[in-house]
PDB file of C-alpha atoms in Angstrom:
ATOM      1  CA  VAL A 990     -46.784 159.507  54.452  1.00 86.00           C
ATOM      2  CA  GLY A 991     -44.906 157.029  52.076  1.00 84.00           C
ATOM      3  CA  ASP A 992     -46.874 155.261  49.555  1.00 80.00           C
ATOM      4  CA  CYS A 993     -46.493 151.890  48.044  1.00 78.00           C
ATOM      5  CA  GLY A 994     -49.796 151.379  46.292  1.00 68.00           C
ATOM      6  CA  GLY A 995     -48.820 150.751  42.591  1.00 66.00           C
ATOM      7  CA  VAL A 996     -48.411 152.755  39.322  1.00 66.00           C
ATOM      8  CA  GLY A 997     -48.896 156.533  40.134  1.00 64.00           C
ATOM      9  CA  HIS A 998     -48.620 156.012  44.015  1.00 66.00           C
ATOM     10  CA  GLU A 999     -44.751 155.904  44.152  1.00 82.00           C
ATOM     11  CA  ALA A1000     -44.515 158.946  46.417  1.00 89.00           C
ATOM     12  CA  ILE A1001     -44.199 160.682  49.695  1.00 90.00           C
ATOM     13  CA  TYR A1002     -47.161 162.756  50.629  1.00 91.00           C
ATOM     14  CA  LYS A1003     -47.523 165.545  53.114  1.00 92.00           C
ATOM     15  CA  TRP A1004     -50.809 167.331  54.143  1.00 92.00           C
ATOM     16  CA  PRO A1005     -51.401 170.611  56.120  1.00 88.00           C
ATOM     17  CA  ASN A1006     -51.435 170.256  59.962  1.00 89.00           C
ATOM     18  CA  ASN A1007     -55.290 170.997  60.041  1.00 91.00           C
ATOM     19  CA  ALA A1008     -56.197 168.719  57.166  1.00 92.00           C
ATOM     20  CA  THR A1009     -59.106 166.412  57.653  1.00 93.00           C
ATOM     21  CA  GLY A1010     -61.372 164.346  55.353  1.00 94.00           C
ATOM     22  CA  ASN A1011     -60.757 163.898  51.540  1.00 95.00           C
ATOM     23  CA  VAL A1012     -58.057 166.355  51.249  1.00 92.00           C
ATOM     24  CA  ALA A1013     -55.307 166.471  48.585  1.00 91.00           C
ATOM     25  CA  PRO A1014     -51.862 166.372  49.818  1.00 92.00           C
ATOM     26  CA  SER A1015     -50.021 169.807  50.005  1.00 92.00           C
ATOM     27  CA  THR A1016     -46.780 168.314  48.825  1.00 92.00           C
ATOM     28  CA  THR A1017     -45.791 165.388  46.800  1.00 91.00           C
ATOM     29  CA  ILE A1018     -42.448 164.304  46.531  1.00 93.00           C
ATOM     30  CA  THR A1019     -41.488 161.782  43.727  1.00 91.00           C
ATOM     31  CA  TYR A1020     -38.188 160.154  42.388  1.00 91.00           C
ATOM     32  CA  ALA A1021     -38.086 158.041  39.180  1.00 86.00           C
ATOM     33  CA  PRO A1022     -36.416 155.052  40.670  1.00 87.00           C
ATOM     34  CA  MET A1023     -38.550 155.118  43.722  1.00 87.00           C
ATOM     35  CA  THR A1024     -41.262 152.355  43.542  1.00 85.00           C
ATOM     36  CA  CYS A1025     -42.374 151.710  46.993  1.00 86.00           C
ATOM     37  CA  VAL A1026     -41.887 153.693  50.318  1.00 90.00           C
ATOM     38  CA  ASP A1027     -42.699 152.013  53.377  1.00 86.00           C
ATOM     39  CA  GLY A1028     -41.420 154.434  56.163  1.00 89.00           C
ATOM     40  CA  VAL A1029     -40.922 158.049  56.309  1.00 94.00           C
ATOM     41  CA  ALA A1030     -39.038 160.313  58.841  1.00 94.00           C
ATOM     42  CA  VAL A1031     -38.290 163.955  58.989  1.00 94.00           C
ATOM     43  CA  ASP A1032     -35.509 165.543  60.890  1.00 95.00           C
ATOM     44  CA  GLY A1033     -35.187 168.826  62.674  1.00 93.00           C
ATOM     45  CA  THR A1034     -34.079 170.807  59.577  1.00 95.00           C
ATOM     46  CA  GLY A1035     -36.937 169.391  57.317  1.00 95.00           C
ATOM     47  CA  ARG A1036     -35.081 166.666  55.587  1.00 97.00           C
ATOM     48  CA  VAL A1037     -37.189 163.903  54.561  1.00 96.00           C
ATOM     49  CA  TYR A1038     -35.866 160.173  54.934  1.00 96.00           C
ATOM     50  CA  ALA A1039     -37.602 157.361  52.800  1.00 95.00           C
ATOM     51  CA  ALA A1040     -37.266 153.629  53.204  1.00 93.00           C
ATOM     52  CA  GLN A1041     -37.566 152.202  49.606  1.00 91.00           C
ATOM     53  CA  ASP A1042     -38.832 148.725  49.655  1.00 86.00           C
ATOM     54  CA  THR A1043     -38.179 146.778  46.546  1.00 86.00           C
ATOM     55  CA  SER A1044     -39.398 143.494  47.969  1.00 79.00           C
ATOM     56  CA  GLY A1045     -36.071 142.153  48.722  1.00 72.00           C
ATOM     57  CA  VAL A1046     -34.238 142.696  45.317  1.00 81.00           C
ATOM     58  CA  PRO A1047     -30.452 142.436  46.391  1.00 79.00           C
ATOM     59  CA  GLY A1048     -28.868 145.755  46.353  1.00 86.00           C
ATOM     60  CA  ALA A1049     -31.967 147.605  45.408  1.00 90.00           C
ATOM     61  CA  ASP A1050     -33.324 148.797  48.685  1.00 93.00           C
ATOM     62  CA  ALA A1051     -32.408 152.206  49.801  1.00 95.00           C
ATOM     63  CA  ILE A1052     -32.721 154.970  52.136  1.00 96.00           C
ATOM     64  CA  TYR A1053     -33.339 158.139  50.134  1.00 96.00           C
ATOM     65  CA  VAL A1054     -32.875 161.687  52.009  1.00 97.00           C
ATOM     66  CA  PHE A1055     -34.562 164.531  50.376  1.00 97.00           C
ATOM     67  CA  ALA A1056     -33.693 168.215  50.824  1.00 97.00           C
ATOM     68  CA  SER A1057     -35.816 170.230  53.129  1.00 96.00           C
ATOM     69  CA  GLY A1058     -38.810 171.945  50.977  1.00 95.00           C
ATOM     70  CA  ALA A1059     -38.363 169.141  48.335  1.00 96.00           C
ATOM     71  CA  SER A1060     -41.651 168.908  46.267  1.00 94.00           C
ATOM     72  CA  GLY A1061     -42.654 167.184  43.018  1.00 93.00           C
ATOM     73  CA  LEU A1062     -39.974 165.324  40.968  1.00 94.00           C
ATOM     74  CA  SER A1063     -36.935 165.545  43.269  1.00 96.00           C
ATOM     75  CA  THR A1064     -33.526 164.123  43.455  1.00 96.00           C
ATOM     76  CA  PRO A1065     -32.200 162.788  46.867  1.00 97.00           C
ATOM     77  CA  ILE A1066     -29.416 164.672  48.598  1.00 97.00           C
ATOM     78  CA  GLN A1067     -28.297 161.414  49.939  1.00 97.00           C
ATOM     79  CA  ILE A1068     -28.825 157.667  49.081  1.00 97.00           C
ATOM     80  CA  ILE A1069     -27.907 154.627  51.027  1.00 97.00           C
ATOM     81  CA  GLN A1070     -27.990 151.701  48.785  1.00 96.00           C
ATOM     82  CA  GLY A1071     -26.356 148.694  47.775  1.00 95.00           C
ATOM     83  CA  VAL A1072     -25.389 145.112  49.129  1.00 95.00           C
ATOM     84  CA  ASN A1073     -22.994 146.324  51.724  1.00 96.00           C
ATOM     85  CA  THR A1074     -25.866 148.152  53.400  1.00 95.00           C
ATOM     86  CA  LYS A1075     -27.703 144.878  54.237  1.00 94.00           C
ATOM     87  CA  LEU A1076     -31.014 146.610  53.659  1.00 93.00           C
ATOM     88  CA  ASN A1077     -33.577 143.763  53.124  1.00 90.00           C
ATOM     89  CA  VAL A1078     -37.243 145.155  52.649  1.00 90.00           C
ATOM     90  CA  PRO A1079     -36.803 148.194  54.803  1.00 92.00           C
ATOM     91  CA  TYR A1080     -40.222 149.044  56.602  1.00 88.00           C
ATOM     92  CA  SER A1081     -39.336 151.848  58.837  1.00 91.00           C
ATOM     93  CA  VAL A1082     -36.787 154.502  59.382  1.00 95.00           C
ATOM     94  CA  GLN A1083     -36.227 156.753  62.346  1.00 94.00           C
ATOM     95  CA  LEU A1084     -33.667 159.311  63.610  1.00 95.00           C
ATOM     96  CA  ASP A1085     -32.149 159.371  66.946  1.00 94.00           C
ATOM     97  CA  ASN A1086     -31.030 162.562  68.646  1.00 92.00           C
ATOM     98  CA  ALA A1087     -27.480 162.201  67.448  1.00 94.00           C
ATOM     99  CA  GLY A1088     -28.897 162.372  63.789  1.00 94.00           C
ATOM    100  CA  ASN A1089     -28.123 158.607  63.212  1.00 96.00           C
ATOM    101  CA  ILE A1090     -30.489 156.765  60.814  1.00 97.00           C
ATOM    102  CA  TRP A1091     -32.073 153.657  62.042  1.00 95.00           C
ATOM    103  CA  VAL A1092     -33.852 151.132  59.962  1.00 95.00           C
ATOM    104  CA  GLY A1093     -36.187 148.309  60.623  1.00 90.00           C
ATOM    105  CA  ASN A1094     -35.844 145.698  57.674  1.00 89.00           C
ATOM    106  CA  THR A1095     -37.671 142.433  57.277  1.00 86.00           C
ATOM    107  CA  ASP A1096     -35.202 140.422  59.336  1.00 84.00           C
ATOM    108  CA  ASN A1097     -32.995 142.888  61.237  1.00 88.00           C
ATOM    109  CA  VAL A1098     -32.525 146.420  62.720  1.00 92.00           C
ATOM    110  CA  GLU A1099     -29.631 148.423  61.602  1.00 94.00           C
ATOM    111  CA  MET A1100     -28.091 151.934  62.203  1.00 96.00           C
ATOM    112  CA  PHE A1101     -26.316 154.139  59.893  1.00 98.00           C
ATOM    113  CA  PRO A1102     -24.316 157.515  60.644  1.00 97.00           C
ATOM    114  CA  GLY A1103     -26.363 160.556  59.616  1.00 96.00           C
ATOM    115  CA  ASN A1104     -23.803 161.347  56.990  1.00 96.00           C
ATOM    116  CA  ALA A1105     -23.756 157.987  55.482  1.00 97.00           C
ATOM    117  CA  THR A1106     -24.233 157.575  51.725  1.00 97.00           C
ATOM    118  CA  GLY A1107     -23.483 155.111  49.048  1.00 97.00           C
ATOM    119  CA  ASN A1108     -22.881 151.345  49.492  1.00 97.00           C
ATOM    120  CA  VAL A1109     -21.533 151.416  53.026  1.00 97.00           C
ATOM    121  CA  ALA A1110     -22.152 148.781  55.818  1.00 97.00           C
ATOM    122  CA  PRO A1111     -24.258 149.807  58.895  1.00 97.00           C
ATOM    123  CA  THR A1112     -22.559 150.772  62.075  1.00 97.00           C
ATOM    124  CA  VAL A1113     -25.116 148.691  64.076  1.00 94.00           C
ATOM    125  CA  PHE A1114     -26.637 145.535  62.889  1.00 90.00           C
ATOM    126  CA  ILE A1115     -28.913 143.512  65.027  1.00 85.00           C
ATOM    127  CA  GLN A1116     -30.103 140.279  63.616  1.00 83.00           C
ATOM    128  CA  GLY A1117     -30.525 136.657  64.821  1.00 78.00           C
ATOM    129  CA  ALA A1118     -32.723 134.159  66.556  1.00 81.00           C
ATOM    130  CA  SER A1119     -32.074 135.827  70.168  1.00 85.00           C
ATOM    131  CA  THR A1120     -33.276 139.209  69.049  1.00 78.00           C
ATOM    132  CA  LEU A1121     -36.774 138.064  68.543  1.00 75.00           C
ATOM    133  CA  THR A1122     -37.127 140.554  65.523  1.00 75.00           C
ATOM    134  CA  ASN A1123     -39.515 139.195  62.651  1.00 71.00           C
ATOM    135  CA  GLU A1124     -40.485 142.120  60.312  1.00 71.00           C
ATOM    136  CA  PRO A1125     -40.022 145.123  62.642  1.00 69.00           C
ATOM    137  CA  TRP A1126     -42.396 147.503  60.963  1.00 69.00           C
ATOM    138  CA  GLY A1127     -41.595 150.291  63.255  1.00 73.00           C
ATOM    139  CA  VAL A1128     -38.625 151.684  65.057  1.00 76.00           C
ATOM    140  CA  ALA A1129     -39.073 153.956  68.177  1.00 72.00           C
ATOM    141  CA  LEU A1130     -36.357 155.576  69.867  1.00 74.00           C
ATOM    142  CA  HIS A1131     -35.801 157.400  73.216  1.00 66.00           C
TER     143      HIS A1131
END
């Protein structure tokens, strides 16, 4: 679960599979520049993908990828960030069967290759009135 609840809640939380009720997370992932995580995905190797939402600060939104087993204060193994990425308040992140990274932003949907890093342009960029997208909070892939 990504958290965006204010100071002290800039984190990714994981609970045991059988958790229920008022249970503390078994794993918490933090990263100093991470201020608001709206979407989280996990790939088949256990890497954790986090959609960092900075409320539209140009070039500041990001996709952080943490290594399998990351816990506590962690440094991402991969960061997609910068104005060329066209990330704009990323609400959701999802992975397709080929390992591509799909992101639902405030006004578009985009895709990056799984190995993308840095200030790179998306491979797929879906935006405009005909798309009917307006704040796609979730991305589902088949």
